[in-house]
Tab-separated table of C-alpha atoms in Angstrom:
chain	number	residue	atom	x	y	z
V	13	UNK	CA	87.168	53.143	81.296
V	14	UNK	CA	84.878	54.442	83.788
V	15	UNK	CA	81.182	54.340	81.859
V	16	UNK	CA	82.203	50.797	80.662
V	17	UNK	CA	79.481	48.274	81.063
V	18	UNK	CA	81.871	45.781	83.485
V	19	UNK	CA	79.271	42.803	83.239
V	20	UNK	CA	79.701	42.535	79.195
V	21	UNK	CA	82.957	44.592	78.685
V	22	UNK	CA	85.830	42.212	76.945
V	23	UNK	CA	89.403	43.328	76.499
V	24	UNK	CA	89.994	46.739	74.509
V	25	UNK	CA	93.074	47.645	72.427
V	26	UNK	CA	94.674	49.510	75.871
V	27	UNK	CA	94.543	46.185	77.616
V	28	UNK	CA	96.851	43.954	75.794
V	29	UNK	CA	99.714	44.549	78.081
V	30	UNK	CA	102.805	42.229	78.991
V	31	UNK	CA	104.421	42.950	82.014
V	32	UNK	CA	108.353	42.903	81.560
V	33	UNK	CA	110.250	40.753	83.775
V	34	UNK	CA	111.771	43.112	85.609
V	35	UNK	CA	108.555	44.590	86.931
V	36	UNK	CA	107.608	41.310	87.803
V	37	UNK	CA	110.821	39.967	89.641
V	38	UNK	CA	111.267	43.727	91.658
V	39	UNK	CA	107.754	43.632	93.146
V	40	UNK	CA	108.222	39.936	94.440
V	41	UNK	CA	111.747	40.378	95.701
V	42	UNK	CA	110.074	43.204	98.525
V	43	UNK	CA	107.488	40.667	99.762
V	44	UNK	CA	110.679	38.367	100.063
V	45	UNK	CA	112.665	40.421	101.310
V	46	UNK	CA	109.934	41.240	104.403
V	47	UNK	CA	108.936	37.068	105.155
V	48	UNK	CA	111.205	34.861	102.924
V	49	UNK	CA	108.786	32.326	102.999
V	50	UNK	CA	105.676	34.738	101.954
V	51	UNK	CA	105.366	32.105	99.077
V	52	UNK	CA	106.382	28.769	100.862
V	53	UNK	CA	103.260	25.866	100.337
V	54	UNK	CA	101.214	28.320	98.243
V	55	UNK	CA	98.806	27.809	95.479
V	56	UNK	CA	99.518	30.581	93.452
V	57	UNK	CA	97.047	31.778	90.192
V	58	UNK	CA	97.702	33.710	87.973
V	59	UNK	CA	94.801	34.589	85.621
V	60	UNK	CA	94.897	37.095	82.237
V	61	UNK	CA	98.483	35.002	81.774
V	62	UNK	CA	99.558	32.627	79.233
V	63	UNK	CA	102.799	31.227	79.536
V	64	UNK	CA	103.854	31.641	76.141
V	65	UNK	CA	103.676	35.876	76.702
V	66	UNK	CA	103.494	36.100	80.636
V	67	UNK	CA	106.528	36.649	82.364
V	68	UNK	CA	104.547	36.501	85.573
V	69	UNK	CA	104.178	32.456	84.767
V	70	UNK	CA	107.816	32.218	83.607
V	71	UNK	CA	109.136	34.253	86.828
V	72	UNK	CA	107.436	31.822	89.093
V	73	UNK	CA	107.657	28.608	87.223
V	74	UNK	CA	111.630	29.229	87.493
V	75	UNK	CA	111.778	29.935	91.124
V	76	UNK	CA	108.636	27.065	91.635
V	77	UNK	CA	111.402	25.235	93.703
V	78	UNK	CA	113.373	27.679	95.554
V	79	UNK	CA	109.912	29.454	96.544
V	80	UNK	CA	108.560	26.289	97.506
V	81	UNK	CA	105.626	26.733	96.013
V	82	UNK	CA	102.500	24.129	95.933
V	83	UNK	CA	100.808	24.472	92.539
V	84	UNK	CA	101.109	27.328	90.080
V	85	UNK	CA	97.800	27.888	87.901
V	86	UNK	CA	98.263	30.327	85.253
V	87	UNK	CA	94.787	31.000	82.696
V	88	UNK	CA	94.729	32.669	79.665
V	89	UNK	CA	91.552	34.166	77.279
V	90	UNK	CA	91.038	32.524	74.698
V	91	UNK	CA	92.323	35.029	71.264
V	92	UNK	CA	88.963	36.273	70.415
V	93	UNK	CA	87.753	37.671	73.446
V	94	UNK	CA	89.741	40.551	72.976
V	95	UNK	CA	92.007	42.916	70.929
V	96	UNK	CA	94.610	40.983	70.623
V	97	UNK	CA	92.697	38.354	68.421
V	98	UNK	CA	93.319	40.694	65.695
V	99	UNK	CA	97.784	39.721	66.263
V	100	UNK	CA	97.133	36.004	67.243
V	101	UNK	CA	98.671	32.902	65.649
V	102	UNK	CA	98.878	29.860	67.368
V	103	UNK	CA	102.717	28.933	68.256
V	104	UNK	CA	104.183	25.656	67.974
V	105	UNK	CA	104.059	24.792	71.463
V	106	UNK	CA	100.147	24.741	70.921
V	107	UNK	CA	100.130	22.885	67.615
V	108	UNK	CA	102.777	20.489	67.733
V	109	UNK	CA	101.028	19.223	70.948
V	110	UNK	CA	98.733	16.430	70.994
V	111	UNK	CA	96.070	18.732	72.404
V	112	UNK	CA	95.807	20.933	70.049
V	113	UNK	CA	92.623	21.588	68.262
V	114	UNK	CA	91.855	24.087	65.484
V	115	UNK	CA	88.299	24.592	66.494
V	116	UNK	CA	88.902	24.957	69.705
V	117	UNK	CA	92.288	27.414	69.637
V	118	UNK	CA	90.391	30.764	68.727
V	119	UNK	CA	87.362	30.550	70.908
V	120	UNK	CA	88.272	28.534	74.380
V	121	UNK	CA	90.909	29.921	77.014
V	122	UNK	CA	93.876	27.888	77.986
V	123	UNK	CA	94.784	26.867	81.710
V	124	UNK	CA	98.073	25.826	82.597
V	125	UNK	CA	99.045	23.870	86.038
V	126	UNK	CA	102.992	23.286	87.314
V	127	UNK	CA	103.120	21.266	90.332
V	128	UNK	CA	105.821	19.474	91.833
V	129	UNK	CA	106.177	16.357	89.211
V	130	UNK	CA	108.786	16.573	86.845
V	131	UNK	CA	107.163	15.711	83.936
V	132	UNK	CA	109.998	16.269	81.596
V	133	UNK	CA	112.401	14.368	83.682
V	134	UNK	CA	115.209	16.128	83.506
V	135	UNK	CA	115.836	16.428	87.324
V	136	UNK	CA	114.194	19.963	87.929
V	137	UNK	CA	110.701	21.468	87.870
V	138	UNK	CA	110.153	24.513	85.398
V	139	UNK	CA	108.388	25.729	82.935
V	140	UNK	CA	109.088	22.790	80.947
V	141	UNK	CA	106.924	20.364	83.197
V	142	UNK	CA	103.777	22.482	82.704
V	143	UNK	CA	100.225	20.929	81.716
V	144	UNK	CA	97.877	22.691	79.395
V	145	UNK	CA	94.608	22.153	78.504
V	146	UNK	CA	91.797	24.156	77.073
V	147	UNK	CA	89.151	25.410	78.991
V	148	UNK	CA	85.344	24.764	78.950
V	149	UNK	CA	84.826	28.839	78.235
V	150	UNK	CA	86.865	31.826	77.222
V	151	UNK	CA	88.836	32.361	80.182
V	152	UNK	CA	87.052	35.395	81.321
V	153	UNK	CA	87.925	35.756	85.470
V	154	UNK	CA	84.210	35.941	86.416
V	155	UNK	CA	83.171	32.624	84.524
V	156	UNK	CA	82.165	30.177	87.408
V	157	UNK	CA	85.440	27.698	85.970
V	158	UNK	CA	88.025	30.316	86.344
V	159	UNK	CA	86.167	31.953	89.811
V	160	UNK	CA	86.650	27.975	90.987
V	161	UNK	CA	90.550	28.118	89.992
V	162	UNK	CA	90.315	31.404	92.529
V	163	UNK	CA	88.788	29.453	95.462
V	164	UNK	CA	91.524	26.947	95.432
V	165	UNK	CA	94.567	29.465	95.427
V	166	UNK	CA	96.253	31.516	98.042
V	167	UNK	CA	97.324	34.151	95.877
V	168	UNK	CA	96.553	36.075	92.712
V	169	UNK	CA	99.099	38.101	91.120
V	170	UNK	CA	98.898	39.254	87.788
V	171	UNK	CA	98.282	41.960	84.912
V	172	UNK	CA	94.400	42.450	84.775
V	173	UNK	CA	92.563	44.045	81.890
V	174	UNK	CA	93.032	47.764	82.831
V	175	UNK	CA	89.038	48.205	81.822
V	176	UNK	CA	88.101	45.757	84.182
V	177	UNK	CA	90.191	46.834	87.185
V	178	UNK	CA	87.045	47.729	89.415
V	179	UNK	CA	85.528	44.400	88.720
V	180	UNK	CA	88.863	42.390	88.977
V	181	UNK	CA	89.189	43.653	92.058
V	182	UNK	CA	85.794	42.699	93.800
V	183	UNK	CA	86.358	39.178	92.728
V	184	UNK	CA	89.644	39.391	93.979
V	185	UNK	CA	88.262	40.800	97.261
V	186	UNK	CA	85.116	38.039	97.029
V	187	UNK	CA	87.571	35.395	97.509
V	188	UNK	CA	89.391	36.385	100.034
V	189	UNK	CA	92.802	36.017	98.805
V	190	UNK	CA	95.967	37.636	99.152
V	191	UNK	CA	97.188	39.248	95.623
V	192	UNK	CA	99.591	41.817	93.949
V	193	UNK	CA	97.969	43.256	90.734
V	194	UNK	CA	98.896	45.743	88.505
V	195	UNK	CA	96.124	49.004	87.779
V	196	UNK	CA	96.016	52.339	86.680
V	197	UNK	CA	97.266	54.956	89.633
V	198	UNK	CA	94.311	56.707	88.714
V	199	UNK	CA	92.540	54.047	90.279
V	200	UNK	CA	93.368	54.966	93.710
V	201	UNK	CA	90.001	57.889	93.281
V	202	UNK	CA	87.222	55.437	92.634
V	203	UNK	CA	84.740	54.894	94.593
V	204	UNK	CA	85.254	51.227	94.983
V	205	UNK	CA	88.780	51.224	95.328
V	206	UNK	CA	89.890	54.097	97.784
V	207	UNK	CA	87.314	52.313	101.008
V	208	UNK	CA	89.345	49.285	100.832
V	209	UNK	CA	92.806	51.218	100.876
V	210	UNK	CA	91.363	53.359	103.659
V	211	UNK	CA	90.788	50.369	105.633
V	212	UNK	CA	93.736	48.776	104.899
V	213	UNK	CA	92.309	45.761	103.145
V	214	UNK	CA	94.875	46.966	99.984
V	215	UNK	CA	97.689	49.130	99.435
V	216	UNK	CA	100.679	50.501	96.946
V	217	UNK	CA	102.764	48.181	95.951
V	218	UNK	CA	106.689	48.638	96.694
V	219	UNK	CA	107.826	49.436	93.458
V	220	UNK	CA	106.475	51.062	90.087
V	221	UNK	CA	104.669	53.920	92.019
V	222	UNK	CA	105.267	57.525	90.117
V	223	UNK	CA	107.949	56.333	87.671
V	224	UNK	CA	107.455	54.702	84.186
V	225	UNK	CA	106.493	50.975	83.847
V	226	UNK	CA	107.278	49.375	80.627
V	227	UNK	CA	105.026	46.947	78.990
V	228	UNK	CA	105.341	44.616	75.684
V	229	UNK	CA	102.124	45.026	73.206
V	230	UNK	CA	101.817	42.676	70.164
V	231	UNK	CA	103.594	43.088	67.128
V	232	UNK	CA	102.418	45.415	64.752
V	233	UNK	CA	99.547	46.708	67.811
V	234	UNK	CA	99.875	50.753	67.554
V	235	UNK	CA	101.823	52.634	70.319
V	236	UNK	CA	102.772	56.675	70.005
V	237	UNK	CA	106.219	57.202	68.913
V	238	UNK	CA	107.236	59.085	72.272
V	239	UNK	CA	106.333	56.183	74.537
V	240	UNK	CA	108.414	53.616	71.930
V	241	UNK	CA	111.149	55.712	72.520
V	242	UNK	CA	110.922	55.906	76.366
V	243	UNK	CA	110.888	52.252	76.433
V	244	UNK	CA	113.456	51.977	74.100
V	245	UNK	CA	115.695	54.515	76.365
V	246	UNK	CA	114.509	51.848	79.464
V	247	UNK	CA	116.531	48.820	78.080
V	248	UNK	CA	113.440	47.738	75.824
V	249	UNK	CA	113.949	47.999	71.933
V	250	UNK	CA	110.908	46.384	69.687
V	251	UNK	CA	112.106	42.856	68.624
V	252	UNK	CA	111.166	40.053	66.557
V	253	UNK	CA	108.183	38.967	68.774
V	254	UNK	CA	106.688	42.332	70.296
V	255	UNK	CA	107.065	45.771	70.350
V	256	UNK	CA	107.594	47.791	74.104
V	257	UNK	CA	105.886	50.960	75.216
V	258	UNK	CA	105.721	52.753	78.439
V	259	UNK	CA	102.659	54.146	81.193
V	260	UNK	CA	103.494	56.696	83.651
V	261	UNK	CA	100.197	56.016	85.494
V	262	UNK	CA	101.023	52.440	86.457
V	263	UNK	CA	101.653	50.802	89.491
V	264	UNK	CA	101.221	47.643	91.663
V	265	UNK	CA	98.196	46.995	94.086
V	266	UNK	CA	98.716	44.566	96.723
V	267	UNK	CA	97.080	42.978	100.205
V	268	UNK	CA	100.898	41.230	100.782
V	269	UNK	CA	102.806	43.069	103.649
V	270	UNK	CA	106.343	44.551	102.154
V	271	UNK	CA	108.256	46.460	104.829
V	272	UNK	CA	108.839	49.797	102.526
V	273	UNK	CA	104.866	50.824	103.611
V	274	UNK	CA	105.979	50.538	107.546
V	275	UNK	CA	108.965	53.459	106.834
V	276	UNK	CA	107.649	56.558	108.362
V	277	UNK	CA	107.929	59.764	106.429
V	278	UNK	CA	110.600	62.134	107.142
V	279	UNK	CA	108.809	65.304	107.616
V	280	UNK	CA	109.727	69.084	109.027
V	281	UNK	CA	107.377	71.020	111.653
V	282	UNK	CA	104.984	72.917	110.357
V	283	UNK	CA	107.217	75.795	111.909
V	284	UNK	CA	110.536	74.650	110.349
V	285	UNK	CA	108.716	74.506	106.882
V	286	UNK	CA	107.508	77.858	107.208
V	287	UNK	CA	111.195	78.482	107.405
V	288	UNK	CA	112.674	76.524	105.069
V	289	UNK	CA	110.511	74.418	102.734
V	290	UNK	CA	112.310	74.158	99.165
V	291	UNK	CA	108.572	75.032	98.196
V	292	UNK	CA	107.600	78.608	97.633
V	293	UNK	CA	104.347	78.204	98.094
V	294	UNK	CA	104.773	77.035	101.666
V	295	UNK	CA	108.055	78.743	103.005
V	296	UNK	CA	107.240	82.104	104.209
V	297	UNK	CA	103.189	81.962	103.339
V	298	UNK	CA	102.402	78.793	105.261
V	299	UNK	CA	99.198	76.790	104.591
V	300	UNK	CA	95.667	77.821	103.489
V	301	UNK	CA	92.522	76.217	104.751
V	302	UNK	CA	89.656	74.251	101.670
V	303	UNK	CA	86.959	77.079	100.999
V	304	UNK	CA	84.876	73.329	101.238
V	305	UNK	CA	86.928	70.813	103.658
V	306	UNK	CA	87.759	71.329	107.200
V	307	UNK	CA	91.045	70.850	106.456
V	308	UNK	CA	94.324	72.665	105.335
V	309	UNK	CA	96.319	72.443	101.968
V	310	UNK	CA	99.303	70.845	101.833
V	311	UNK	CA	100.702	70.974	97.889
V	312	UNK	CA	102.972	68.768	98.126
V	313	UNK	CA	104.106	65.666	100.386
V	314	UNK	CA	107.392	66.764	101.921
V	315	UNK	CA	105.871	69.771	102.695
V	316	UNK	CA	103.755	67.786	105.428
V	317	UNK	CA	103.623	69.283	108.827
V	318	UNK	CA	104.708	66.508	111.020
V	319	UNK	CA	103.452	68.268	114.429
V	320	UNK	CA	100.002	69.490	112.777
V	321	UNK	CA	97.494	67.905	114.524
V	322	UNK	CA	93.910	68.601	112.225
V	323	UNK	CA	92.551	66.988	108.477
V	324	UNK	CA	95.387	67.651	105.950
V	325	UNK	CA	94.811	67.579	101.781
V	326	UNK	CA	97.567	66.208	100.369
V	327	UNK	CA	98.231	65.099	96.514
V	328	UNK	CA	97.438	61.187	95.940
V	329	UNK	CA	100.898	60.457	95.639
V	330	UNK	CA	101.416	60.208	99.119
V	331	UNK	CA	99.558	56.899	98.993
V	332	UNK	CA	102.713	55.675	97.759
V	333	UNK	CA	104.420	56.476	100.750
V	334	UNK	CA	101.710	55.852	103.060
V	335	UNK	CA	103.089	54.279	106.752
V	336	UNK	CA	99.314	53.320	108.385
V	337	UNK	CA	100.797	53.584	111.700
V	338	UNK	CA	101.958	57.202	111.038
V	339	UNK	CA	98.454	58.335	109.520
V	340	UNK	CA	94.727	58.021	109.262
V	341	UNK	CA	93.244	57.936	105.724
V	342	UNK	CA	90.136	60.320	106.178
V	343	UNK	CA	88.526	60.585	102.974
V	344	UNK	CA	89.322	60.996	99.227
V	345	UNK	CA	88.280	64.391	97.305
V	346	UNK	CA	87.191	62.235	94.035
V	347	UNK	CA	83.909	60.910	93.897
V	348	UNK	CA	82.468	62.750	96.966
V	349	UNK	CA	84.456	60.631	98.977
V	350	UNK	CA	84.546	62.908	102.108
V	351	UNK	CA	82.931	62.483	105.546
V	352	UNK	CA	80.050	65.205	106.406
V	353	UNK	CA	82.147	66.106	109.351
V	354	UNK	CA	84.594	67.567	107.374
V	355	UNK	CA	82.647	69.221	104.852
V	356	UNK	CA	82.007	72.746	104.875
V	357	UNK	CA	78.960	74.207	102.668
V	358	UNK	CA	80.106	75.521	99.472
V	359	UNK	CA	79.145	74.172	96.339
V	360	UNK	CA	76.494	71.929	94.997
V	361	UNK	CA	77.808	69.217	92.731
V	362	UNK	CA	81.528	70.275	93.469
V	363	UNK	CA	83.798	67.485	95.027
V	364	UNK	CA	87.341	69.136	94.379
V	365	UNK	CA	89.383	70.765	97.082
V	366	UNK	CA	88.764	75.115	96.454
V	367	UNK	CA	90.800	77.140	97.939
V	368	UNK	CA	90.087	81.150	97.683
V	369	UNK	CA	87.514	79.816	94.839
V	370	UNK	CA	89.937	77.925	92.847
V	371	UNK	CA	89.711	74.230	92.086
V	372	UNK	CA	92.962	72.312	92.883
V	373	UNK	CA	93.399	68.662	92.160
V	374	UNK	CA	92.068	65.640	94.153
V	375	UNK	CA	93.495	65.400	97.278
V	376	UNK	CA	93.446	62.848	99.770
V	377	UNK	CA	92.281	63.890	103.693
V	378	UNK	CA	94.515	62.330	106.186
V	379	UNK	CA	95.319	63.274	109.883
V	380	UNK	CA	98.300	62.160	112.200
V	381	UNK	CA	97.933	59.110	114.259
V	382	UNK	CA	98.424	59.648	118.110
């Protein structure tokens, strides 16, 4: 995904992804649960996300009322801009409709608008008083028809084309909107991404972070037999419409506060962890300092030395804890990411933590807040 060409790239086979409704309805709930009205009067768009597949437009076209939402946009690509063209048929809610248009169905994205009319007029608004129409283009997020749908919303929350998470992402940040989007964890490294957590412009989601997050796929679409079965042991057997597989890697990115990131970590002295850390490694031996960073290794996040006052390494998962009022973010290992303060002379070309002249994994550079 990285040497992709992000101007031209159009969905691969890894991006057809449907996220399950219970991913979708777990993240929201935290934002509610922190301001109960984080939706309330909000045009909400939701882009990558037709209705007929996107449980992201049927999870907030039920709750359009109770949320008291404003409008909810929800785009789709049109079936041969990507992988999935090759699974596509058009449903009956497309061709029974008096919209519908064979030409048009293969090559022109879809965008679908609830607002507070009850078209069907059967008391309630839902998913049943949704508009459709096609679009002028493909659907593609960066066309100037779909960046327009972005200037009139509040928020963007959806499933983005995993190859296009870097670019999703600066026109998410060029519009200045609030958002919850799902990415690779992996994602946290790049170059482009780990400024803007650093600065606290984004940050972890409140749920998905280092567990499993099951997604549908389109019928027939290949998946390995070990991540069927995971998703199968998750509540998700294939059925008549898709098949399910899992990603260990996933997670949620957000700019919406949820109170789980203000819940400081629970950490020992560096003292009582040379005493009784769980870890090996640390009880008894203590820490070691980077042959390359100013800083000491810590291999693990509960092994944190809450009273240690200089640059720490610690393993990216600790983004997923992160409190920003607890600790700085000082650099990322990954992509040379590191201020010259804290590097020591070492290596040319080498950007992972060594200690004692082995490489250890990326680590993120943080130090305690005052």
């Amino acid at each position: 995904m990285a040497n992709r060409n992000l101007n031209s790239a159009r969905w691969g086979a890894n991006d057809e992804y449907y996220t399950v409704w219970a991913s979708v309805e777990r993240e929201m709930n935290t934002y509610l649960e922190y301001d109960p009205d984080v939706f309330r009067g909000k045009v909400i768009l939701l882009p990558c996300d037709d209705p007929e597949w996107s449980n992201f437009t049927k999870f907030f076209a039920l709750h359009f009322t109770d949320f008291g939402l404003k409008k909810l946009i929800s785009t789709s690509y049109a079936p041969n801009s990507n992988a999935g063209a090759a699974f596509y048929t058009p449903t009956l809610f497309e061709t029974e409709d008096p919209g519908y248009d064979e030409d048009k169905s293969l090559e022109r994205g879809r965008v679908f608008t609830l607002t507070p009319e009850d078209v069907s007029g059967d008391g309630r608004v839902d998913i049943d008083d949704l508009k459709w129409a096609y679009l002028d283009g493909d659907g593609d997020f960066r066309s100037a028809e779909v960046t327009a749908l972005r200037n009139e919303a509040d928020m963007v929350i959806t499933n983005p084309p995993f190859s296009l998470f870097r670019a999703f992402v600066d026109w998410l940040m060029a519009g200045g909107v609030e958002f919850s989007v799902i990415g690779s964890s992996n994602a946290i490294t790049y170059r482009e991404i780990f400024p803007l957590i650093r600065e606290n412009c984004l940050w972890k989601g409140a749920t998905g972070n280092s567990s499993d997050m099951v997604f549908g796929i389109p019928k027939g679409a290949p998946v390995k037999a070990a991540d069927r079965a995971k998703a199968e042991r998750l509540g998700y057997p294939s059925d008549g419409h898709q098949d399910y597989t899992r990603l260990g890697n996933s997670c949620w990115f957000t700019n919406i506060e949820h109170g789980r990131r203000h819940e400081p970590l629970q950490l020992m002295s560096l003292a009582d962890n040379l005493k009784f850390s769980r870890h090996e490694g640390v009880r008894g031996k203590g820490y070691t300092r980077y042959d390359n960073f100013d800083a000491i290794e810590i291999p693990f996040v509960d092994a944190i030395p809450a009273d240690y006052d200089g640059v720490m390494g610690v393993p990216i998962s600790f983004l997923d804890k992160h409190n920003p009022e607890q600790y700085e973010l000082i650099g990322m290992s990954a992509y040379g990411q590191v201020p010259a303060e804290v590097k020591i002379a070492y290596k040319e070309g080498h950007h992972r933590p060594y200690v004692n002249d082995v490489a250890k994994y990326q680590r993120v550079l943080i130090r305690k807040k005052d």
